[in-house]
Amino acid sequence: MTRVYNFSAGPAAMPIAVLERIRADIPDWNGTGMTVMEVSHRGKAFMETAAKAGQDVRDLLGINDDYSVLFIQGGATMQFSMAPLNLAAVGQTVDYVQTGSWSIKAVAEARRYCRVNIAADSADRKFTYIPPASEWQLDPDAAYVHYTPNETIDGVEFHFIPQTAGVPLVADMSSTILSRPVDVSRFGIIYAGAQKNIGPAGLTLVIIRKDLLEPARPDIPSLLAYRIYAESDSMTNTPPTFAWYVAGLVFEHLKNEGGLESVGRRNQRKASKLYAAIDDSQFYSNPVQPDCRSWMNVPFVLADPALDSRFLAGAGQAGLTNLKGHRSVGGMRASIYNATSEAAVDALIQYMREFERRNG
Ligand SMILES: *Cc1c(COP(=O)(O)O)cnc(C)c1O
């Protein structure tokens, strides 16, 4: 078996223990003589699997009964529409904090339905920092405040939870969910596409405070209404059963690893050593203000961009894949989500030093 060290931004690396479990469950899942993708979502076997996944993610994140946990399709991008359509009445203002490529997309979608107030924006320094909360211009009458705790493309991350004076806080946690403990009670809605830190693409986790379930616009399509999912245990129509099952295996795996405290410590260690390697060199650099650097996505550039393709080719030969930076940013990006091991980060650092020695 050959497994590479995968630094993909998404869909991203999966834990090997989970992949082996999936393989063991094919073609006979739990003695059913079928795989999980061949059974009814309303049958007992799948219902139990689905419910256990929901309970495990509640346990991991410490989610209490004030919240519904929903499993939805459409990706995080569909949440860019669902949040405004469910939370804001026609003509109502919504606050957005614009800190990079994904929040820009969220803003563009919200503008289709709402008056968007950009409460803070870090475009002036190319999205390399988080504007200090003291400078935000929040609208006290906003339906909600939306922000992107981790900007996957720009590699900036909030290391604080914004205060919103009672206005519901909505967070796109696609690329940071389950990377460490988080106080869910501070949020109105947390949403995350699965393909970074949860499981296969096709599934979106939504954690929503129950008082926000009633849509502010009664005429939205039912499949875009949070309430419909909450009332049907996310089985309004056929859910992405295989992705849900795999997400459940990942939740179980994280519990076995000691939960989010220990996962978070490991993630912090991985990020610190990679940033230290970048900062200690004259050859690599990361543009992000140090106190806003992401634990999950680490962009960096080489002193001479003409060496980029040689760097990537050598990395590939060393079994280090998907390091090319996003086309909008250039350079490199190492995504080091939960399933990218410390050994992978060590191997990357070793390769970077070696490459610098030969080419720097
Ligand atoms: C990947 C990503 C998205 C888009 O997710 P889709 O599932 O492709 O819609 C949105 N926001 C953030 C922060 C992401 O990392």
GROMACS .gro file of C-alpha atoms and ligand atoms in nm:
model
  375
    1MET     CA    1   0.000   0.000   0.000
    2THR     CA    2   0.130   0.345  -0.092
    3ARG     CA    3  -0.018   0.645   0.084
    4VAL     CA    4   0.117   0.991   0.014
    5TYR     CA    5   0.133   1.281   0.256
    6ASN     CA    6  -0.168   1.476   0.134
    7PHE     CA    7  -0.188   1.853   0.194
    8SER     CA    8  -0.503   1.904  -0.012
    9ALA     CA    9  -0.724   2.201   0.083
   10GLY     CA   10  -1.039   2.003   0.010
   11PRO     CA   11  -1.160   1.745  -0.048
   12ALA     CA   12  -0.884   1.660   0.194
   13ALA     CA   13  -0.701   1.371   0.356
   14MET     CA   14  -0.903   1.119   0.559
   15PRO     CA   15  -0.783   0.925   0.865
   16ILE     CA   16  -0.641   0.588   0.759
   17ALA     CA   17  -0.827   0.413   1.042
   18VAL     CA   18  -1.155   0.537   0.896
   19LEU     CA   19  -1.061   0.431   0.543
   20GLU     CA   20  -0.976   0.083   0.665
   21ARG     CA   21  -1.302   0.059   0.851
   22ILE     CA   22  -1.492   0.158   0.536
   23ARG     CA   23  -1.307  -0.112   0.345
   24ALA     CA   24  -1.392  -0.367   0.611
   25ASP     CA   25  -1.761  -0.265   0.590
   26ILE     CA   26  -1.767  -0.344   0.216
   27PRO     CA   27  -1.941  -0.552   0.090
   28ASP     CA   28  -2.108  -0.671   0.414
   29TRP     CA   29  -2.196  -0.392   0.653
   30ASN     CA   30  -2.284  -0.502   1.009
   31GLY     CA   31  -2.396  -0.847   0.892
   32THR     CA   32  -2.664  -0.703   0.665
   33GLY     CA   33  -2.512  -0.860   0.353
   34MET     CA   34  -2.520  -0.516   0.194
   35THR     CA   35  -2.317  -0.199   0.209
   36VAL     CA   36  -2.443   0.112   0.381
   37MET     CA   37  -2.498   0.277   0.042
   38GLU     CA   38  -2.747   0.007  -0.055
   39VAL     CA   39  -2.996   0.033   0.229
   40SER     CA   40  -3.293   0.256   0.297
   41HIS     CA   41  -3.220   0.574   0.486
   42ARG     CA   42  -3.540   0.505   0.678
   43GLY     CA   43  -3.441   0.152   0.779
   44LYS     CA   44  -3.338   0.075   1.136
   45ALA     CA   45  -2.971   0.011   1.051
   46PHE     CA   46  -2.914   0.344   0.884
   47MET     CA   47  -3.131   0.541   1.127
   48GLU     CA   48  -2.916   0.415   1.413
   49THR     CA   49  -2.595   0.503   1.232
   50ALA     CA   50  -2.726   0.850   1.152
   51ALA     CA   51  -2.842   0.913   1.507
   52LYS     CA   52  -2.511   0.795   1.650
   53ALA     CA   53  -2.322   1.033   1.421
   54GLY     CA   54  -2.539   1.318   1.548
   55GLN     CA   55  -2.483   1.220   1.910
   56ASP     CA   56  -2.108   1.179   1.862
   57VAL     CA   57  -2.068   1.523   1.713
   58ARG     CA   58  -2.275   1.660   2.002
   59ASP     CA   59  -2.041   1.486   2.247
   60LEU     CA   60  -1.728   1.608   2.069
   61LEU     CA   61  -1.837   1.972   2.056
   62GLY     CA   62  -2.037   1.975   2.379
   63ILE     CA   63  -2.357   2.077   2.199
   64ASN     CA   64  -2.655   2.108   2.431
   65ASP     CA   65  -3.029   2.067   2.372
   66ASP     CA   66  -3.076   2.432   2.279
   67TYR     CA   67  -2.929   2.338   1.942
   68SER     CA   68  -3.033   2.121   1.650
   69VAL     CA   69  -2.767   1.933   1.457
   70LEU     CA   70  -2.856   1.903   1.089
   71PHE     CA   71  -2.702   1.709   0.802
   72ILE     CA   72  -2.771   1.889   0.478
   73GLN     CA   73  -2.651   1.878   0.117
   74GLY     CA   74  -2.539   2.167  -0.102
   75GLY     CA   75  -2.206   2.240   0.064
   76ALA     CA   76  -2.106   2.544   0.262
   77THR     CA   77  -2.194   2.750  -0.044
   78MET     CA   78  -2.562   2.666  -0.006
   79GLN     CA   79  -2.538   2.800   0.349
   80PHE     CA   80  -2.436   3.134   0.198
   81SER     CA   81  -2.799   3.141   0.076
   82MET     CA   82  -2.973   2.954   0.358
   83ALA     CA   83  -2.844   3.179   0.635
   84PRO     CA   84  -2.982   3.503   0.488
   85LEU     CA   85  -3.303   3.340   0.362
   86ASN     CA   86  -3.385   3.192   0.702
   87LEU     CA   87  -3.261   3.459   0.939
   88ALA     CA   88  -3.331   3.792   0.770
   89ALA     CA   89  -3.667   3.939   0.677
   90VAL     CA   90  -3.701   4.117   0.342
   91GLY     CA   91  -3.507   4.444   0.352
   92GLN     CA   92  -3.339   4.369   0.683
   93THR     CA   93  -2.972   4.448   0.739
   94VAL     CA   94  -2.715   4.177   0.802
   95ASP     CA   95  -2.356   4.227   0.921
   96TYR     CA   96  -2.063   4.058   0.745
   97VAL     CA   97  -1.698   4.055   0.840
   98GLN     CA   98  -1.495   4.031   0.520
   99THR     CA   99  -1.159   3.868   0.577
  100GLY     CA  100  -1.081   3.672   0.261
  101SER     CA  101  -1.200   3.479  -0.041
  102TRP     CA  102  -1.475   3.277   0.127
  103SER     CA  103  -1.632   3.563   0.318
  104ILE     CA  104  -1.637   3.763  -0.007
  105LYS     CA  105  -1.843   3.485  -0.163
  106ALA     CA  106  -2.075   3.474   0.138
  107VAL     CA  107  -2.126   3.851   0.113
  108ALA     CA  108  -2.202   3.835  -0.260
  109GLU     CA  109  -2.478   3.581  -0.201
  110ALA     CA  110  -2.628   3.764   0.098
  111ARG     CA  111  -2.647   4.082  -0.114
  112ARG     CA  112  -2.900   3.905  -0.335
  113TYR     CA  113  -3.151   3.902  -0.049
  114CYS     CA  114  -3.045   4.150   0.216
  115ARG     CA  115  -2.889   4.486   0.288
  116VAL     CA  116  -2.536   4.387   0.375
  117ASN     CA  117  -2.334   4.599   0.614
  118ILE     CA  118  -1.963   4.521   0.588
  119ALA     CA  119  -1.876   4.559   0.954
  120ALA     CA  120  -1.506   4.509   0.893
  121ASP     CA  121  -1.286   4.437   0.593
  122SER     CA  122  -0.919   4.345   0.563
  123ALA     CA  123  -0.886   4.397   0.187
  124ASP     CA  124  -0.656   4.696   0.252
  125ARG     CA  125  -0.375   4.458   0.344
  126LYS     CA  126  -0.474   4.180   0.107
  127PHE     CA  127  -0.654   3.975   0.371
  128THR     CA  128  -0.344   3.904   0.577
  129TYR     CA  129  -0.494   3.997   0.914
  130ILE     CA  130  -0.818   4.005   1.112
  131PRO     CA  131  -0.946   4.357   1.178
  132PRO     CA  132  -0.945   4.417   1.556
  133ALA     CA  133  -1.295   4.372   1.699
  134SER     CA  134  -1.277   4.718   1.858
  135GLU     CA  135  -1.289   4.869   1.506
  136TRP     CA  136  -1.589   4.679   1.375
  137GLN     CA  137  -1.897   4.880   1.277
  138LEU     CA  138  -2.173   4.641   1.378
  139ASP     CA  139  -2.536   4.736   1.319
  140PRO     CA  140  -2.728   4.674   1.644
  141ASP     CA  141  -3.042   4.597   1.441
  142ALA     CA  142  -2.878   4.343   1.211
  143ALA     CA  143  -3.051   4.006   1.177
  144TYR     CA  144  -2.716   3.835   1.236
  145VAL     CA  145  -2.339   3.877   1.218
  146HIS     CA  146  -2.161   3.646   0.973
  147TYR     CA  147  -1.792   3.568   0.976
  148THR     CA  148  -1.548   3.306   0.850
  149PRO     CA  149  -1.339   3.182   1.145
  150ASN     CA  150  -1.083   3.029   0.912
  151GLU     CA  151  -1.019   3.161   0.562
  152THR     CA  152  -0.908   2.848   0.378
  153ILE     CA  153  -0.747   3.028   0.084
  154ASP     CA  154  -0.583   3.321   0.262
  155GLY     CA  155  -0.468   3.128   0.568
  156VAL     CA  156  -0.602   3.376   0.823
  157GLU     CA  157  -0.789   3.263   1.130
  158PHE     CA  158  -0.977   3.429   1.414
  159HIS     CA  159  -0.827   3.334   1.747
  160PHE     CA  160  -1.125   3.484   1.929
  161ILE     CA  161  -1.504   3.459   1.908
  162PRO     CA  162  -1.664   3.794   1.823
  163GLN     CA  163  -1.896   3.964   2.073
  164THR     CA  164  -2.222   4.064   1.908
  165ALA     CA  165  -2.436   4.206   2.190
  166GLY     CA  166  -2.713   3.951   2.150
  167VAL     CA  167  -2.725   3.951   1.768
  168PRO     CA  168  -2.699   3.588   1.647
  169LEU     CA  169  -2.348   3.497   1.534
  170VAL     CA  170  -2.323   3.285   1.217
  171ALA     CA  171  -1.993   3.113   1.141
  172ASP     CA  172  -1.867   2.936   0.831
  173MET     CA  173  -1.642   2.683   1.002
  174SER     CA  174  -1.586   2.466   0.695
  175SER     CA  175  -1.210   2.453   0.732
  176THR     CA  176  -1.169   2.466   1.109
  177ILE     CA  177  -1.458   2.266   1.259
  178LEU     CA  178  -1.345   1.989   1.495
  179SER     CA  179  -0.985   2.113   1.487
  180ARG     CA  180  -1.005   2.207   1.858
  181PRO     CA  181  -1.275   2.266   2.121
  182VAL     CA  182  -1.516   2.554   2.059
  183ASP     CA  183  -1.784   2.711   2.279
  184VAL     CA  184  -2.090   2.640   2.063
  185SER     CA  185  -2.316   2.835   2.301
  186ARG     CA  186  -2.167   3.158   2.165
  187PHE     CA  187  -2.314   3.092   1.819
  188GLY     CA  188  -2.651   3.117   1.649
  189ILE     CA  189  -2.542   2.897   1.358
  190ILE     CA  190  -2.223   2.707   1.283
  191TYR     CA  191  -2.203   2.546   0.940
  192ALA     CA  192  -1.932   2.346   0.769
  193GLY     CA  193  -1.897   2.161   0.443
  194ALA     CA  194  -1.771   1.812   0.521
  195GLN     CA  195  -1.479   1.775   0.283
  196LYS     CA  196  -1.212   1.945   0.494
  197ASN     CA  197  -1.232   1.809   0.845
  198ILE     CA  198  -1.538   1.582   0.852
  199GLY     CA  199  -1.562   1.340   0.562
  200PRO     CA  200  -1.652   1.305   0.196
  201ALA     CA  201  -1.795   1.598   0.001
  202GLY     CA  202  -2.171   1.609  -0.032
  203LEU     CA  203  -2.259   1.666   0.330
  204THR     CA  204  -2.285   1.988   0.530
  205LEU     CA  205  -2.305   2.001   0.907
  206VAL     CA  206  -2.529   2.274   1.048
  207ILE     CA  207  -2.553   2.345   1.419
  208ILE     CA  208  -2.836   2.587   1.481
  209ARG     CA  209  -2.990   2.737   1.795
  210LYS     CA  210  -3.348   2.622   1.802
  211ASP     CA  211  -3.500   2.970   1.833
  212LEU     CA  212  -3.356   3.046   1.486
  213LEU     CA  213  -3.526   2.754   1.312
  214GLU     CA  214  -3.838   2.940   1.201
  215PRO     CA  215  -3.769   3.098   0.858
  216ALA     CA  216  -3.791   3.477   0.847
  217ARG     CA  217  -3.929   3.438   0.494
  218PRO     CA  218  -4.218   3.195   0.469
  219ASP     CA  219  -4.195   3.157   0.090
  220ILE     CA  220  -3.849   2.997   0.064
  221PRO     CA  221  -3.822   2.648  -0.085
  222SER     CA  222  -3.878   2.388   0.184
  223LEU     CA  223  -3.540   2.227   0.117
  224LEU     CA  224  -3.379   2.560   0.204
  225ALA     CA  225  -3.562   2.590   0.537
  226TYR     CA  226  -3.369   2.483   0.847
  227ARG     CA  227  -3.693   2.402   1.026
  228ILE     CA  228  -3.785   2.134   0.773
  229TYR     CA  229  -3.458   1.952   0.836
  230ALA     CA  230  -3.490   1.983   1.213
  231GLU     CA  231  -3.844   1.841   1.206
  232SER     CA  232  -3.744   1.543   0.995
  233ASP     CA  233  -3.412   1.452   1.160
  234SER     CA  234  -3.248   1.569   0.834
  235MET     CA  235  -3.443   1.308   0.638
  236THR     CA  236  -3.677   1.540   0.451
  237ASN     CA  237  -3.560   1.369   0.136
  238THR     CA  238  -3.291   1.107   0.081
  239PRO     CA  239  -2.980   1.231   0.259
  240PRO     CA  240  -2.624   1.155   0.137
  241THR     CA  241  -2.620   0.830   0.333
  242PHE     CA  242  -2.266   0.718   0.255
  243ALA     CA  243  -2.115   1.058   0.341
  244TRP     CA  244  -2.319   1.067   0.663
  245TYR     CA  245  -2.197   0.720   0.760
  246VAL     CA  246  -1.835   0.818   0.694
  247ALA     CA  247  -1.876   1.140   0.892
  248GLY     CA  248  -1.999   0.923   1.179
  249LEU     CA  249  -1.685   0.710   1.155
  250VAL     CA  250  -1.472   1.025   1.168
  251PHE     CA  251  -1.657   1.150   1.477
  252GLU     CA  252  -1.605   0.812   1.644
  253HIS     CA  253  -1.238   0.821   1.546
  254LEU     CA  254  -1.192   1.167   1.700
  255LYS     CA  255  -1.354   1.047   2.023
  256ASN     CA  256  -1.115   0.751   2.027
  257GLU     CA  257  -0.825   0.991   1.980
  258GLY     CA  258  -0.920   1.159   2.307
  259GLY     CA  259  -1.158   1.425   2.180
  260LEU     CA  260  -1.098   1.777   2.061
  261GLU     CA  261  -0.863   1.883   2.342
  262SER     CA  262  -0.603   1.637   2.231
  263VAL     CA  263  -0.678   1.689   1.861
  264GLY     CA  264  -0.636   2.064   1.918
  265ARG     CA  265  -0.303   2.024   2.093
  266ARG     CA  266  -0.171   1.819   1.805
  267ASN     CA  267  -0.301   2.068   1.547
  268GLN     CA  268  -0.139   2.356   1.731
  269ARG     CA  269   0.193   2.170   1.742
  270LYS     CA  270   0.174   2.090   1.370
  271ALA     CA  271   0.104   2.454   1.279
  272SER     CA  272   0.366   2.598   1.515
  273LYS     CA  273   0.646   2.387   1.379
  274LEU     CA  274   0.555   2.461   1.018
  275TYR     CA  275   0.536   2.838   1.078
  276ALA     CA  276   0.861   2.822   1.274
  277ALA     CA  277   1.031   2.650   0.981
  278ILE     CA  278   0.901   2.920   0.746
  279ASP     CA  279   0.995   3.209   0.976
  280ASP     CA  280   1.340   3.067   1.049
  281SER     CA  281   1.431   3.055   0.683
  282GLN     CA  282   1.540   3.336   0.448
  283PHE     CA  283   1.389   3.142   0.160
  284TYR     CA  284   1.023   3.086   0.257
  285SER     CA  285   0.776   3.340   0.385
  286ASN     CA  286   0.417   3.361   0.501
  287PRO     CA  287   0.244   3.699   0.463
  288VAL     CA  288  -0.009   3.663   0.745
  289GLN     CA  289   0.016   3.863   1.067
  290PRO     CA  290   0.146   3.609   1.321
  291ASP     CA  291  -0.146   3.633   1.567
  292CYS     CA  292  -0.397   3.568   1.283
  293ARG     CA  293  -0.232   3.266   1.127
  294SER     CA  294  -0.440   2.961   1.050
  295TRP     CA  295  -0.374   2.629   1.217
  296MET     CA  296  -0.529   2.452   0.919
  297ASN     CA  297  -0.411   2.624   0.599
  298VAL     CA  298  -0.056   2.749   0.576
  299PRO     CA  299   0.022   2.950   0.261
  300PHE     CA  300   0.385   3.028   0.188
  301VAL     CA  301   0.592   3.162  -0.099
  302LEU     CA  302   0.943   3.086  -0.216
  303ALA     CA  303   1.196   3.368  -0.244
  304ASP     CA  304   1.205   3.306  -0.620
  305PRO     CA  305   0.869   3.211  -0.778
  306ALA     CA  306   1.062   3.072  -1.076
  307LEU     CA  307   1.146   2.779  -0.848
  308ASP     CA  308   0.780   2.697  -0.774
  309SER     CA  309   0.743   2.424  -1.030
  310ARG     CA  310   1.072   2.260  -0.928
  311PHE     CA  311   0.959   2.272  -0.564
  312LEU     CA  312   0.628   2.104  -0.649
  313ALA     CA  313   0.786   1.840  -0.869
  314GLY     CA  314   1.041   1.748  -0.600
  315ALA     CA  315   0.767   1.742  -0.338
  316GLY     CA  316   0.569   1.501  -0.553
  317GLN     CA  317   0.870   1.272  -0.582
  318ALA     CA  318   0.905   1.282  -0.202
  319GLY     CA  319   0.541   1.176  -0.163
  320LEU     CA  320   0.415   1.521  -0.060
  321THR     CA  321   0.111   1.616  -0.268
  322ASN     CA  322  -0.134   1.900  -0.330
  323LEU     CA  323   0.094   2.180  -0.212
  324LYS     CA  324   0.023   2.422  -0.496
  325GLY     CA  325  -0.127   2.745  -0.363
  326HIS     CA  326  -0.471   2.865  -0.467
  327ARG     CA  327  -0.462   3.035  -0.807
  328SER     CA  328  -0.574   3.364  -0.649
  329VAL     CA  329  -0.282   3.370  -0.403
  330GLY     CA  330  -0.004   3.179  -0.582
  331GLY     CA  331   0.293   3.014  -0.416
  332MET     CA  332   0.226   2.714  -0.195
  333ARG     CA  333  -0.035   2.613   0.057
  334ALA     CA  334  -0.008   2.327   0.301
  335SER     CA  335  -0.347   2.232   0.440
  336ILE     CA  336  -0.289   2.043   0.761
  337TYR     CA  337  -0.633   1.936   0.877
  338ASN     CA  338  -0.694   1.677   1.150
  339ALA     CA  339  -0.617   1.381   0.924
  340THR     CA  340  -0.281   1.518   0.808
  341SER     CA  341  -0.043   1.365   1.057
  342GLU     CA  342   0.241   1.520   1.247
  343ALA     CA  343   0.469   1.288   1.048
  344ALA     CA  344   0.341   1.451   0.729
  345VAL     CA  345   0.425   1.796   0.862
  346ASP     CA  346   0.771   1.675   0.970
  347ALA     CA  347   0.831   1.529   0.624
  348LEU     CA  348   0.726   1.857   0.462
  349ILE     CA  349   0.959   2.061   0.683
  350GLN     CA  350   1.245   1.825   0.606
  351TYR     CA  351   1.177   1.854   0.233
  352MET     CA  352   1.157   2.234   0.256
  353ARG     CA  353   1.496   2.255   0.432
  354GLU     CA  354   1.652   2.021   0.181
  355PHE     CA  355   1.511   2.218  -0.112
  356GLU     CA  356   1.638   2.545   0.036
  357ARG     CA  357   1.983   2.397   0.089
  358ARG     CA  358   2.003   2.293  -0.275
  359ASN     CA  359   1.837   2.597  -0.432
  360GLY     CA  360   1.841   2.882  -0.181
  361LIG     C1  361  -1.441   2.496   0.109
  361LIG     C2  362  -1.508   2.612   0.171
  361LIG     C3  363  -1.633   2.659   0.127
  361LIG     C4  364  -1.706   2.599   0.008
  361LIG     O1  365  -1.752   2.474   0.037
  361LIG     P1  366  -1.846   2.394  -0.067
  361LIG     O2  367  -1.878   2.272   0.011
  361LIG     O3  368  -1.764   2.370  -0.189
  361LIG     O4  369  -1.965   2.478  -0.093
  361LIG     C5  370  -1.691   2.765   0.193
  361LIG     N1  371  -1.630   2.823   0.297
  361LIG     C6  372  -1.509   2.782   0.342
  361LIG     C7  373  -1.447   2.851   0.458
  361LIG     C8  374  -1.445   2.675   0.281
  361LIG     O5  375  -1.326   2.636   0.325
   0.00000   0.00000   0.00000
